[in-house]
Amino acid sequence: MKKSLFLLLFISTTAFSQTREDSIIIRKIYDEVLTNGQAYEWLRYLCKQVGPRLSGSVGAQKAVIYTKELMEKQAFDRVFLQDVKVPHWVRGAKEEAYIKLGKQKIKVPIAALGGSVATAPKGVEAEVIEVKSFQQLRELGKDKVKGKIVFFNRPMDPTKLNTFEAYGGAVEQRANGATEAGNLGAVGAIVRSVTTLQDDVPHSGSMRYATGVPLIPTAAISTNAANLLSEKLKENPSLTFFFRQHCETLPDADSHNVVGELKGSEKPEEIIVVGGHLDSWDLAEGAHDDGAGCVQSIEVLRLLKAIGYTPKRTIRAVMFMNEENGLRGGVKYADLAKQNNEKHIAAVESDNGGFTPKGFGIVGKAEQKAKIAGWKSLLAPYSLHEIGPGGGGADIGPLAQSGTVLFGYKPDTQRYFDYHHAANDNFENVNKRELDLGTASMAAIIYLLDKYGI
Amino acid sequence: MKKSLFLLLFISTTAFSQTREDSIIIRKIYDEVLTNGQAYEWLRYLCKQVGPRLSGSVGAQKAVIYTKELMEKQAFDRVFLQDVKVPHWVRGAKEEAYIKLGKQKIKVPIAALGGSVATAPKGVEAEVIEVKSFQQLRELGKDKVKGKIVFFNRPMDPTKLNTFEAYGGAVEQRANGATEAGNLGAVGAIVRSVTTLQDDVPHSGSMRYATGVPLIPTAAISTNAANLLSEKLKENPSLTFFFRQHCETLPDADSHNVVGELKGSEKPEEIIVVGGHLDSWDLAEGAHDDGAGCVQSIEVLRLLKAIGYTPKRTIRAVMFMNEENGLRGGVKYADLAKQNNEKHIAAVESDNGGFTPKGFGIVGKAEQKAKIAGWKSLLAPYSLHEIGPGGGGADIGPLAQSGTVLFGYKPDTQRYFDYHHAANDNFENVNKRELDLGTASMAAIIYLLDKYGI
């Protein structure tokens, strides 16, 4: 036998038996999570006993303590906190709003946007200018906008199959609407909830004012109420809208990222992160956003231990603080990694809800993507068909600078914006099997990254 | 230029422009359903205004009238009924059941299985034999089983990713448990609900007695109650179980399949069917099982009309009657097709719930499967990655004899058995976008089948 042929046979036999070993380990991961998954009960606790956990809140602090103790109970090799100063915005008393048509007042559901200022104590009332885009608003100009409430009413594009794309096409209204409106002299900004549903719950979320603009109050209005307002405006363009909100921004608060670690047995200096964010909006339990990602991340480490796998590299579950309105935790984590000369080879984030997994969006170099593409046949039996381009995740984003390959966990997106930032993002809307399959897909990727590097 | 090269270029250019045209039409289908989908509101009506519709019930008859009128309003070329005689089983008054431990009675939720006989009017009470398999029961033998209630307690295998596979591994207990138990002298059979959830609602479904066996009453018990019963039996093997049910089988009733048709413009004699079943269990609204499949099928025809597509072949939406406890409608449809010398080239069934589509299971010849595989690149952009082997559907099954290619619509299966045959299979548990994407995937397949034949 020629040497080269022998070598080829040797290599391909080795590759075959490695693939076989990999497929056995991945199957073990799935079997463990589907028969003995813990994440769902942890999520129940996080939702029902801890509850809403906006940065700076008592809930956020409770969540830090709960997840730290939970990881300690799992006997991970190391569990520690990282100090993070976070913004501290509070909603205050419940908002009120109505459409005023002569003597008739039609109550509508609104929620102040995170970061917004309050209205005057007695509220604000003004005529309404409805627009679908910033362009349209700018063309109206100061004359028509001054003294009015601007109503941003562009829906998410329903024809986008990936609802995150549709979100991307609408969310600027929420993020920057108050700045655009304030610049033209408006006294308030009302934003159509960024959701795929026609519903009666306002979907909140963060906004920010550009430097130097007038700080006008801004709130999300439910999609059904947005439709109603739009309809009434057609009938009566001089109707007025009233709203009152009591939110305020307090001084920055002390908080933490929470980190649990399995120490690598061969290359402990190489770190792989799996994480989600621990903070949530204040209106609900933050079940899909992002309690799911947190408990999945802890469960990934538990799964690897449970199946008896000894990681070569160091694997960390990270609960990032303050993704929703500041990203301070993600930034701090990357800063500390740099300060401490840590080498993060890869990071996986789950922040798209605990739904049935479809794949991963990867941010990395072409040769890294090619290596990952080589794993597709191991993942396809688990319906993970969509492994390719796409975002990594907000919290792990700052790690990209130092060359960390980022993986965004991509579940099915159809239901995510039904619950996003609204009062119904609760435990009841998470399905255990969907959550567990998501965890297993993350654990499978972490296993391959650990075994083969990247 | 050589002739053969020219021909090759011509063919590939034609193929390219055809593919382009196909992708444009498929995109139109998706855009129409996502911006103007009607199926969800039809389903609301079918669930909320018509409600449960077990074969022979008033609800089933109402559903026939509703879907007939609905298709007439859509101005399909022809809408007609097919007479079907159906079994007529009724549940009667609500069941009662308890575990009796000395003087303590612990109430538990049960539901008579469809086709079961009633208990004696005052109920049946006996000691309990718990088994996980028929094998185990047979090994116990008549001596140990006689006079007892057999408790079949094998759960669905949670490690199966496709929950329908797990269902297949457990459902024999429901279908044949009473026969097995009755053969050994048992006085009743209680079956663990065939569901992936730990819940408090019994999941009903059909059963049948083998010819000549004693007819003993049988019911499903909720999974939580099954766990409780199993636990209590370990503590106290001589506890007794009591249940009372009032169900009965009435004489066969008159009912109908409902058919709507778009007449083919070029080959009207070639028929393509898209269908679901109109009957449902009596405990809920039959939203996923199979209201979803019915409204999707009607919507497929509406979509093709709405985008201005003229089918070459005849396309029929069929609401089959009596899938749940007899399959009489499916059998009748195939019989009539044969009698009338109709040529059914393909049939698509949606009976796996209105969840996010993943692909289609195909029953057909190898060359037909190869042709379908050639369409994969047109369907992959819509996350339809799983197009291959797998069941077609119960109602369209009888068409296979005459060579019809069968397509089973395959959505994500994780949540299906949360609702299957239980009191929570209601409209609220259907997501509009998931339902609509399912419809679009079916319409895309129907379009390709119509255009290219099979």
PDB file of N, CA, C and O in Angstrom, chain A residues 27 30-31 34-35 157-163 196-197 356-358 380-386 412-415 418 431 433-434 437, chain B residues 27 30-31 34-35 157-163 196-197 356-358 380-386 412-415 418 431 433-434 437:
ATOM      1  N   ARG A  27     -25.922  13.149  21.073  1.00  0.00           N
ATOM      2  CA  ARG A  27     -27.148  12.410  21.429  1.00  0.00           C
ATOM      3  C   ARG A  27     -27.318  12.337  22.949  1.00  0.00           C
ATOM      4  O   ARG A  27     -28.435  12.465  23.471  1.00  0.00           O
ATOM      5  N   TYR A  30     -28.768  15.570  24.255  1.00  0.00           N
ATOM      6  CA  TYR A  30     -30.219  15.662  24.018  1.00  0.00           C
ATOM      7  C   TYR A  30     -30.992  14.736  24.950  1.00  0.00           C
ATOM      8  O   TYR A  30     -32.033  15.107  25.497  1.00  0.00           O
ATOM      9  N   ASP A  31     -30.492  13.513  25.108  1.00  0.00           N
ATOM     10  CA  ASP A  31     -31.203  12.575  25.992  1.00  0.00           C
ATOM     11  C   ASP A  31     -31.272  13.108  27.418  1.00  0.00           C
ATOM     12  O   ASP A  31     -32.304  13.016  28.085  1.00  0.00           O
ATOM     13  N   LEU A  34     -33.725  16.051  27.668  1.00  0.00           N
ATOM     14  CA  LEU A  34     -35.131  15.690  27.441  1.00  0.00           C
ATOM     15  C   LEU A  34     -35.696  14.766  28.527  1.00  0.00           C
ATOM     16  O   LEU A  34     -36.908  14.653  28.685  1.00  0.00           O
ATOM     17  N   THR A  35     -34.810  14.126  29.274  1.00  0.00           N
ATOM     18  CA  THR A  35     -35.308  13.271  30.350  1.00  0.00           C
ATOM     19  C   THR A  35     -35.129  13.912  31.719  1.00  0.00           C
ATOM     20  O   THR A  35     -35.863  13.581  32.656  1.00  0.00           O
ATOM     21  N   ASP A 157     -43.044  44.999   9.343  1.00  0.00           N
ATOM     22  CA  ASP A 157     -43.384  44.449   8.019  1.00  0.00           C
ATOM     23  C   ASP A 157     -43.773  42.974   8.172  1.00  0.00           C
ATOM     24  O   ASP A 157     -42.932  42.138   8.502  1.00  0.00           O
ATOM     25  N   PRO A 158     -45.052  42.638   7.951  1.00  0.00           N
ATOM     26  CA  PRO A 158     -45.478  41.258   8.200  1.00  0.00           C
ATOM     27  C   PRO A 158     -44.916  40.256   7.197  1.00  0.00           C
ATOM     28  O   PRO A 158     -44.955  39.054   7.447  1.00  0.00           O
ATOM     29  N   THR A 159     -44.402  40.738   6.073  1.00  0.00           N
ATOM     30  CA  THR A 159     -43.941  39.795   5.041  1.00  0.00           C
ATOM     31  C   THR A 159     -42.537  39.258   5.304  1.00  0.00           C
ATOM     32  O   THR A 159     -42.093  38.345   4.619  1.00  0.00           O
ATOM     33  N   LYS A 160     -41.844  39.835   6.287  1.00  0.00           N
ATOM     34  CA  LYS A 160     -40.520  39.286   6.632  1.00  0.00           C
ATOM     35  C   LYS A 160     -40.717  37.977   7.381  1.00  0.00           C
ATOM     36  O   LYS A 160     -41.386  37.958   8.428  1.00  0.00           O
ATOM     37  N   LEU A 161     -40.128  36.916   6.900  1.00  0.00           N
ATOM     38  CA  LEU A 161     -40.295  35.636   7.591  1.00  0.00           C
ATOM     39  C   LEU A 161     -39.599  35.635   8.943  1.00  0.00           C
ATOM     40  O   LEU A 161     -40.088  35.057   9.898  1.00  0.00           O
ATOM     41  N   ASN A 162     -38.413  36.253   8.977  1.00  0.00           N
ATOM     42  CA  ASN A 162     -37.702  36.387  10.241  1.00  0.00           C
ATOM     43  C   ASN A 162     -38.201  37.662  10.910  1.00  0.00           C
ATOM     44  O   ASN A 162     -37.942  38.765  10.436  1.00  0.00           O
ATOM     45  N   THR A 163     -38.919  37.492  12.021  1.00  0.00           N
ATOM     46  CA  THR A 163     -39.543  38.664  12.644  1.00  0.00           C
ATOM     47  C   THR A 163     -38.512  39.644  13.195  1.00  0.00           C
ATOM     48  O   THR A 163     -38.822  40.818  13.376  1.00  0.00           O
ATOM     49  N   THR A 196     -45.657  41.809  16.380  1.00  0.00           N
ATOM     50  CA  THR A 196     -46.325  41.186  15.237  1.00  0.00           C
ATOM     51  C   THR A 196     -47.820  41.001  15.475  1.00  0.00           C
ATOM     52  O   THR A 196     -48.549  40.654  14.556  1.00  0.00           O
ATOM     53  N   LEU A 197     -48.254  41.173  16.714  1.00  0.00           N
ATOM     54  CA  LEU A 197     -49.654  40.918  17.052  1.00  0.00           C
ATOM     55  C   LEU A 197     -50.529  42.157  16.933  1.00  0.00           C
ATOM     56  O   LEU A 197     -50.058  43.267  17.076  1.00  0.00           O
ATOM     57  N   THR A 356     -38.302  26.708  19.698  1.00  0.00           N
ATOM     58  CA  THR A 356     -37.649  25.603  19.001  1.00  0.00           C
ATOM     59  C   THR A 356     -36.435  26.092  18.197  1.00  0.00           C
ATOM     60  O   THR A 356     -36.556  27.003  17.386  1.00  0.00           O
ATOM     61  N   PRO A 357     -35.283  25.487  18.415  1.00  0.00           N
ATOM     62  CA  PRO A 357     -34.062  25.957  17.740  1.00  0.00           C
ATOM     63  C   PRO A 357     -34.046  25.635  16.252  1.00  0.00           C
ATOM     64  O   PRO A 357     -34.516  24.586  15.832  1.00  0.00           O
ATOM     65  N   LYS A 358     -33.513  26.579  15.485  1.00  0.00           N
ATOM     66  CA  LYS A 358     -33.324  26.358  14.051  1.00  0.00           C
ATOM     67  C   LYS A 358     -31.860  26.412  13.658  1.00  0.00           C
ATOM     68  O   LYS A 358     -31.496  25.913  12.604  1.00  0.00           O
ATOM     69  N   ALA A 380     -27.680  18.595  11.792  1.00  0.00           N
ATOM     70  CA  ALA A 380     -28.902  18.471  10.981  1.00  0.00           C
ATOM     71  C   ALA A 380     -29.918  17.477  11.558  1.00  0.00           C
ATOM     72  O   ALA A 380     -31.125  17.725  11.489  1.00  0.00           O
ATOM     73  N   PRO A 381     -29.474  16.344  12.150  1.00  0.00           N
ATOM     74  CA  PRO A 381     -30.474  15.421  12.709  1.00  0.00           C
ATOM     75  C   PRO A 381     -31.320  16.055  13.813  1.00  0.00           C
ATOM     76  O   PRO A 381     -32.358  15.516  14.179  1.00  0.00           O
ATOM     77  N   TYR A 382     -30.865  17.182  14.333  1.00  0.00           N
ATOM     78  CA  TYR A 382     -31.609  17.873  15.390  1.00  0.00           C
ATOM     79  C   TYR A 382     -32.339  19.097  14.829  1.00  0.00           C
ATOM     80  O   TYR A 382     -32.645  20.030  15.550  1.00  0.00           O
ATOM     81  N   SER A 383     -32.592  19.074  13.516  1.00  0.00           N
ATOM     82  CA  SER A 383     -33.312  20.159  12.841  1.00  0.00           C
ATOM     83  C   SER A 383     -32.593  21.500  12.955  1.00  0.00           C
ATOM     84  O   SER A 383     -33.218  22.545  12.922  1.00  0.00           O
ATOM     85  N   LEU A 384     -31.279  21.453  13.107  1.00  0.00           N
ATOM     86  CA  LEU A 384     -30.497  22.691  13.127  1.00  0.00           C
ATOM     87  C   LEU A 384     -29.937  22.904  11.723  1.00  0.00           C
ATOM     88  O   LEU A 384     -28.819  22.506  11.412  1.00  0.00           O
ATOM     89  N   HIS A 385     -30.757  23.496  10.870  1.00  0.00           N
ATOM     90  CA  HIS A 385     -30.405  23.615   9.455  1.00  0.00           C
ATOM     91  C   HIS A 385     -29.854  24.988   9.104  1.00  0.00           C
ATOM     92  O   HIS A 385     -29.321  25.171   8.027  1.00  0.00           O
ATOM     93  N   GLU A 386     -30.055  25.956   9.995  1.00  0.00           N
ATOM     94  CA  GLU A 386     -29.729  27.325   9.614  1.00  0.00           C
ATOM     95  C   GLU A 386     -28.518  27.821  10.387  1.00  0.00           C
ATOM     96  O   GLU A 386     -28.629  28.530  11.385  1.00  0.00           O
ATOM     97  N   ASP A 412     -36.946  29.514  16.253  1.00  0.00           N
ATOM     98  CA  ASP A 412     -38.060  29.975  15.437  1.00  0.00           C
ATOM     99  C   ASP A 412     -38.528  31.323  15.980  1.00  0.00           C
ATOM    100  O   ASP A 412     -38.670  31.491  17.187  1.00  0.00           O
ATOM    101  N   THR A 413     -38.786  32.283  15.098  1.00  0.00           N
ATOM    102  CA  THR A 413     -39.029  33.662  15.556  1.00  0.00           C
ATOM    103  C   THR A 413     -40.497  34.083  15.524  1.00  0.00           C
ATOM    104  O   THR A 413     -40.802  35.235  15.822  1.00  0.00           O
ATOM    105  N   GLN A 414     -41.408  33.185  15.170  1.00  0.00           N
ATOM    106  CA  GLN A 414     -42.773  33.639  14.901  1.00  0.00           C
ATOM    107  C   GLN A 414     -43.500  34.188  16.124  1.00  0.00           C
ATOM    108  O   GLN A 414     -44.331  35.076  16.014  1.00  0.00           O
ATOM    109  N   ARG A 415     -43.217  33.648  17.305  1.00  0.00           N
ATOM    110  CA  ARG A 415     -43.969  34.084  18.487  1.00  0.00           C
ATOM    111  C   ARG A 415     -43.222  35.086  19.363  1.00  0.00           C
ATOM    112  O   ARG A 415     -43.788  35.622  20.311  1.00  0.00           O
ATOM    113  N   ASP A 418     -44.749  38.426  20.092  1.00  0.00           N
ATOM    114  CA  ASP A 418     -46.037  38.387  20.786  1.00  0.00           C
ATOM    115  C   ASP A 418     -45.852  38.823  22.246  1.00  0.00           C
ATOM    116  O   ASP A 418     -46.785  39.346  22.864  1.00  0.00           O
ATOM    117  N   ASN A 431     -42.573  26.874  26.470  1.00  0.00           N
ATOM    118  CA  ASN A 431     -42.817  25.434  26.375  1.00  0.00           C
ATOM    119  C   ASN A 431     -41.551  24.692  26.786  1.00  0.00           C
ATOM    120  O   ASN A 431     -40.464  24.987  26.281  1.00  0.00           O
ATOM    121  N   ARG A 433     -40.286  21.681  26.274  1.00  0.00           N
ATOM    122  CA  ARG A 433     -39.495  20.974  25.264  1.00  0.00           C
ATOM    123  C   ARG A 433     -38.779  21.946  24.333  1.00  0.00           C
ATOM    124  O   ARG A 433     -37.627  21.712  23.946  1.00  0.00           O
ATOM    125  N   GLU A 434     -39.436  23.008  23.961  1.00  0.00           N
ATOM    126  CA  GLU A 434     -38.787  23.988  23.094  1.00  0.00           C
ATOM    127  C   GLU A 434     -37.569  24.590  23.795  1.00  0.00           C
ATOM    128  O   GLU A 434     -36.493  24.733  23.200  1.00  0.00           O
ATOM    129  N   LEU A 437     -34.782  21.878  24.018  1.00  0.00           N
ATOM    130  CA  LEU A 437     -34.113  21.623  22.742  1.00  0.00           C
ATOM    131  C   LEU A 437     -33.153  22.767  22.411  1.00  0.00           C
ATOM    132  O   LEU A 437     -32.075  22.548  21.858  1.00  0.00           O
TER     133      LEU A 437
ATOM    134  N   ARG B  27     -43.099  33.606  -3.600  1.00  0.00           N
ATOM    135  CA  ARG B  27     -43.001  34.824  -2.779  1.00  0.00           C
ATOM    136  C   ARG B  27     -44.355  35.535  -2.702  1.00  0.00           C
ATOM    137  O   ARG B  27     -44.759  36.025  -1.651  1.00  0.00           O
ATOM    138  N   TYR B  30     -46.574  33.845  -0.185  1.00  0.00           N
ATOM    139  CA  TYR B  30     -46.220  34.209   1.194  1.00  0.00           C
ATOM    140  C   TYR B  30     -46.642  35.640   1.515  1.00  0.00           C
ATOM    141  O   TYR B  30     -47.174  35.920   2.593  1.00  0.00           O
ATOM    142  N   ASP B  31     -46.408  36.557   0.581  1.00  0.00           N
ATOM    143  CA  ASP B  31     -46.785  37.956   0.839  1.00  0.00           C
ATOM    144  C   ASP B  31     -48.290  38.081   1.054  1.00  0.00           C
ATOM    145  O   ASP B  31     -48.745  38.796   1.954  1.00  0.00           O
ATOM    146  N   LEU B  34     -49.316  36.594   4.452  1.00  0.00           N
ATOM    147  CA  LEU B  34     -48.804  37.336   5.613  1.00  0.00           C
ATOM    148  C   LEU B  34     -49.402  38.741   5.728  1.00  0.00           C
ATOM    149  O   LEU B  34     -49.365  39.349   6.791  1.00  0.00           O
ATOM    150  N   THR B  35     -49.953  39.255   4.641  1.00  0.00           N
ATOM    151  CA  THR B  35     -50.565  40.583   4.733  1.00  0.00           C
ATOM    152  C   THR B  35     -52.094  40.515   4.763  1.00  0.00           C
ATOM    153  O   THR B  35     -52.742  41.416   5.264  1.00  0.00           O
ATOM    154  N   ASP B 157     -42.099   8.571  24.992  1.00  0.00           N
ATOM    155  CA  ASP B 157     -40.642   8.643  25.140  1.00  0.00           C
ATOM    156  C   ASP B 157     -40.185  10.089  24.910  1.00  0.00           C
ATOM    157  O   ASP B 157     -40.286  10.606  23.792  1.00  0.00           O
ATOM    158  N   PRO B 158     -39.707  10.747  25.968  1.00  0.00           N
ATOM    159  CA  PRO B 158     -39.378  12.173  25.810  1.00  0.00           C
ATOM    160  C   PRO B 158     -38.149  12.415  24.937  1.00  0.00           C
ATOM    161  O   PRO B 158     -37.940  13.540  24.490  1.00  0.00           O
ATOM    162  N   THR B 159     -37.352  11.380  24.700  1.00  0.00           N
ATOM    163  CA  THR B 159     -36.108  11.603  23.944  1.00  0.00           C
ATOM    164  C   THR B 159     -36.325  11.627  22.430  1.00  0.00           C
ATOM    165  O   THR B 159     -35.405  11.966  21.687  1.00  0.00           O
ATOM    166  N   LYS B 160     -37.506  11.275  21.971  1.00  0.00           N
ATOM    167  CA  LYS B 160     -37.796  11.378  20.536  1.00  0.00           C
ATOM    168  C   LYS B 160     -37.968  12.854  20.182  1.00  0.00           C
ATOM    169  O   LYS B 160     -38.834  13.524  20.770  1.00  0.00           O
ATOM    170  N   LEU B 161     -37.204  13.343  19.238  1.00  0.00           N
ATOM    171  CA  LEU B 161     -37.341  14.753  18.872  1.00  0.00           C
ATOM    172  C   LEU B 161     -38.665  15.011  18.178  1.00  0.00           C
ATOM    173  O   LEU B 161     -39.277  16.050  18.367  1.00  0.00           O
ATOM    174  N   ASN B 162     -39.072  14.081  17.334  1.00  0.00           N
ATOM    175  CA  ASN B 162     -40.367  14.181  16.675  1.00  0.00           C
ATOM    176  C   ASN B 162     -41.403  13.556  17.609  1.00  0.00           C
ATOM    177  O   ASN B 162     -41.417  12.342  17.818  1.00  0.00           O
ATOM    178  N   THR B 163     -42.264  14.386  18.157  1.00  0.00           N
ATOM    179  CA  THR B 163     -43.205  13.881  19.161  1.00  0.00           C
ATOM    180  C   THR B 163     -44.198  12.887  18.572  1.00  0.00           C
ATOM    181  O   THR B 163     -44.766  12.085  19.302  1.00  0.00           O
ATOM    182  N   THR B 196     -47.107  14.954  25.867  1.00  0.00           N
ATOM    183  CA  THR B 196     -45.741  15.279  26.278  1.00  0.00           C
ATOM    184  C   THR B 196     -45.715  16.083  27.572  1.00  0.00           C
ATOM    185  O   THR B 196     -44.646  16.280  28.148  1.00  0.00           O
ATOM    186  N   LEU B 197     -46.860  16.582  27.997  1.00  0.00           N
ATOM    187  CA  LEU B 197     -46.905  17.448  29.182  1.00  0.00           C
ATOM    188  C   LEU B 197     -47.156  16.674  30.463  1.00  0.00           C
ATOM    189  O   LEU B 197     -47.768  15.622  30.453  1.00  0.00           O
ATOM    190  N   THR B 356     -45.392  26.234  13.095  1.00  0.00           N
ATOM    191  CA  THR B 356     -44.408  26.643  12.095  1.00  0.00           C
ATOM    192  C   THR B 356     -44.000  25.468  11.206  1.00  0.00           C
ATOM    193  O   THR B 356     -43.576  24.432  11.701  1.00  0.00           O
ATOM    194  N   PRO B 357     -44.125  25.639   9.893  1.00  0.00           N
ATOM    195  CA  PRO B 357     -43.823  24.526   8.982  1.00  0.00           C
ATOM    196  C   PRO B 357     -42.326  24.223   8.898  1.00  0.00           C
ATOM    197  O   PRO B 357     -41.497  25.119   8.932  1.00  0.00           O
ATOM    198  N   LYS B 358     -42.037  22.935   8.782  1.00  0.00           N
ATOM    199  CA  LYS B 358     -40.654  22.493   8.577  1.00  0.00           C
ATOM    200  C   LYS B 358     -40.486  21.755   7.268  1.00  0.00           C
ATOM    201  O   LYS B 358     -39.381  21.632   6.761  1.00  0.00           O
ATOM    202  N   ALA B 380     -36.346  26.072   0.477  1.00  0.00           N
ATOM    203  CA  ALA B 380     -35.408  26.314   1.583  1.00  0.00           C
ATOM    204  C   ALA B 380     -35.448  27.751   2.107  1.00  0.00           C
ATOM    205  O   ALA B 380     -35.334  27.966   3.318  1.00  0.00           O
ATOM    206  N   PRO B 381     -35.631  28.771   1.243  1.00  0.00           N
ATOM    207  CA  PRO B 381     -35.687  30.142   1.787  1.00  0.00           C
ATOM    208  C   PRO B 381     -36.840  30.353   2.767  1.00  0.00           C
ATOM    209  O   PRO B 381     -36.852  31.328   3.502  1.00  0.00           O
ATOM    210  N   TYR B 382     -37.792  29.437   2.761  1.00  0.00           N
ATOM    211  CA  TYR B 382     -38.930  29.532   3.681  1.00  0.00           C
ATOM    212  C   TYR B 382     -38.782  28.546   4.840  1.00  0.00           C
ATOM    213  O   TYR B 382     -39.765  28.158   5.471  1.00  0.00           O
ATOM    214  N   SER B 383     -37.550  28.161   5.109  1.00  0.00           N
ATOM    215  CA  SER B 383     -37.242  27.249   6.218  1.00  0.00           C
ATOM    216  C   SER B 383     -37.927  25.896   6.067  1.00  0.00           C
ATOM    217  O   SER B 383     -38.212  25.235   7.066  1.00  0.00           O
ATOM    218  N   LEU B 384     -38.205  25.502   4.836  1.00  0.00           N
ATOM    219  CA  LEU B 384     -38.781  24.171   4.594  1.00  0.00           C
ATOM    220  C   LEU B 384     -37.630  23.238   4.223  1.00  0.00           C
ATOM    221  O   LEU B 384     -37.321  23.040   3.057  1.00  0.00           O
ATOM    222  N   HIS B 385     -36.966  22.720   5.249  1.00  0.00           N
ATOM    223  CA  HIS B 385     -35.754  21.938   5.019  1.00  0.00           C
ATOM    224  C   HIS B 385     -36.013  20.441   5.053  1.00  0.00           C
ATOM    225  O   HIS B 385     -35.149  19.668   4.682  1.00  0.00           O
ATOM    226  N   GLU B 386     -37.177  20.050   5.584  1.00  0.00           N
ATOM    227  CA  GLU B 386     -37.364  18.617   5.826  1.00  0.00           C
ATOM    228  C   GLU B 386     -38.405  18.049   4.874  1.00  0.00           C
ATOM    229  O   GLU B 386     -39.572  17.873   5.213  1.00  0.00           O
ATOM    230  N   ASP B 412     -43.449  22.029  13.066  1.00  0.00           N
ATOM    231  CA  ASP B 412     -42.726  21.737  14.304  1.00  0.00           C
ATOM    232  C   ASP B 412     -43.668  20.979  15.240  1.00  0.00           C
ATOM    233  O   ASP B 412     -44.831  21.356  15.387  1.00  0.00           O
ATOM    234  N   THR B 413     -43.175  19.933  15.877  1.00  0.00           N
ATOM    235  CA  THR B 413     -44.075  19.033  16.620  1.00  0.00           C
ATOM    236  C   THR B 413     -44.045  19.212  18.134  1.00  0.00           C
ATOM    237  O   THR B 413     -44.721  18.472  18.852  1.00  0.00           O
ATOM    238  N   GLN B 414     -43.270  20.167  18.635  1.00  0.00           N
ATOM    239  CA  GLN B 414     -43.031  20.191  20.090  1.00  0.00           C
ATOM    240  C   GLN B 414     -44.279  20.461  20.925  1.00  0.00           C
ATOM    241  O   GLN B 414     -44.413  19.960  22.038  1.00  0.00           O
ATOM    242  N   ARG B 415     -45.204  21.265  20.418  1.00  0.00           N
ATOM    243  CA  ARG B 415     -46.366  21.644  21.224  1.00  0.00           C
ATOM    244  C   ARG B 415     -47.628  20.863  20.877  1.00  0.00           C
ATOM    245  O   ARG B 415     -48.638  20.994  21.570  1.00  0.00           O
ATOM    246  N   ASP B 418     -49.366  18.901  23.557  1.00  0.00           N
ATOM    247  CA  ASP B 418     -49.839  19.684  24.709  1.00  0.00           C
ATOM    248  C   ASP B 418     -51.364  19.811  24.658  1.00  0.00           C
ATOM    249  O   ASP B 418     -52.016  19.935  25.695  1.00  0.00           O
ATOM    250  N   ASN B 431     -51.187  30.311  16.823  1.00  0.00           N
ATOM    251  CA  ASN B 431     -50.543  31.577  16.494  1.00  0.00           C
ATOM    252  C   ASN B 431     -50.801  31.891  15.027  1.00  0.00           C
ATOM    253  O   ASN B 431     -50.571  31.044  14.161  1.00  0.00           O
ATOM    254  N   ARG B 433     -49.347  33.758  12.712  1.00  0.00           N
ATOM    255  CA  ARG B 433     -48.241  33.675  11.751  1.00  0.00           C
ATOM    256  C   ARG B 433     -47.832  32.218  11.501  1.00  0.00           C
ATOM    257  O   ARG B 433     -47.522  31.828  10.374  1.00  0.00           O
ATOM    258  N   GLU B 434     -47.810  31.423  12.537  1.00  0.00           N
ATOM    259  CA  GLU B 434     -47.454  30.016  12.352  1.00  0.00           C
ATOM    260  C   GLU B 434     -48.458  29.328  11.430  1.00  0.00           C
ATOM    261  O   GLU B 434     -48.092  28.588  10.517  1.00  0.00           O
ATOM    262  N   LEU B 437     -47.995  30.668   7.817  1.00  0.00           N
ATOM    263  CA  LEU B 437     -46.803  30.134   7.148  1.00  0.00           C
ATOM    264  C   LEU B 437     -47.038  28.691   6.719  1.00  0.00           C
ATOM    265  O   LEU B 437     -46.577  28.259   5.657  1.00  0.00           O
TER     266      LEU B 437
END
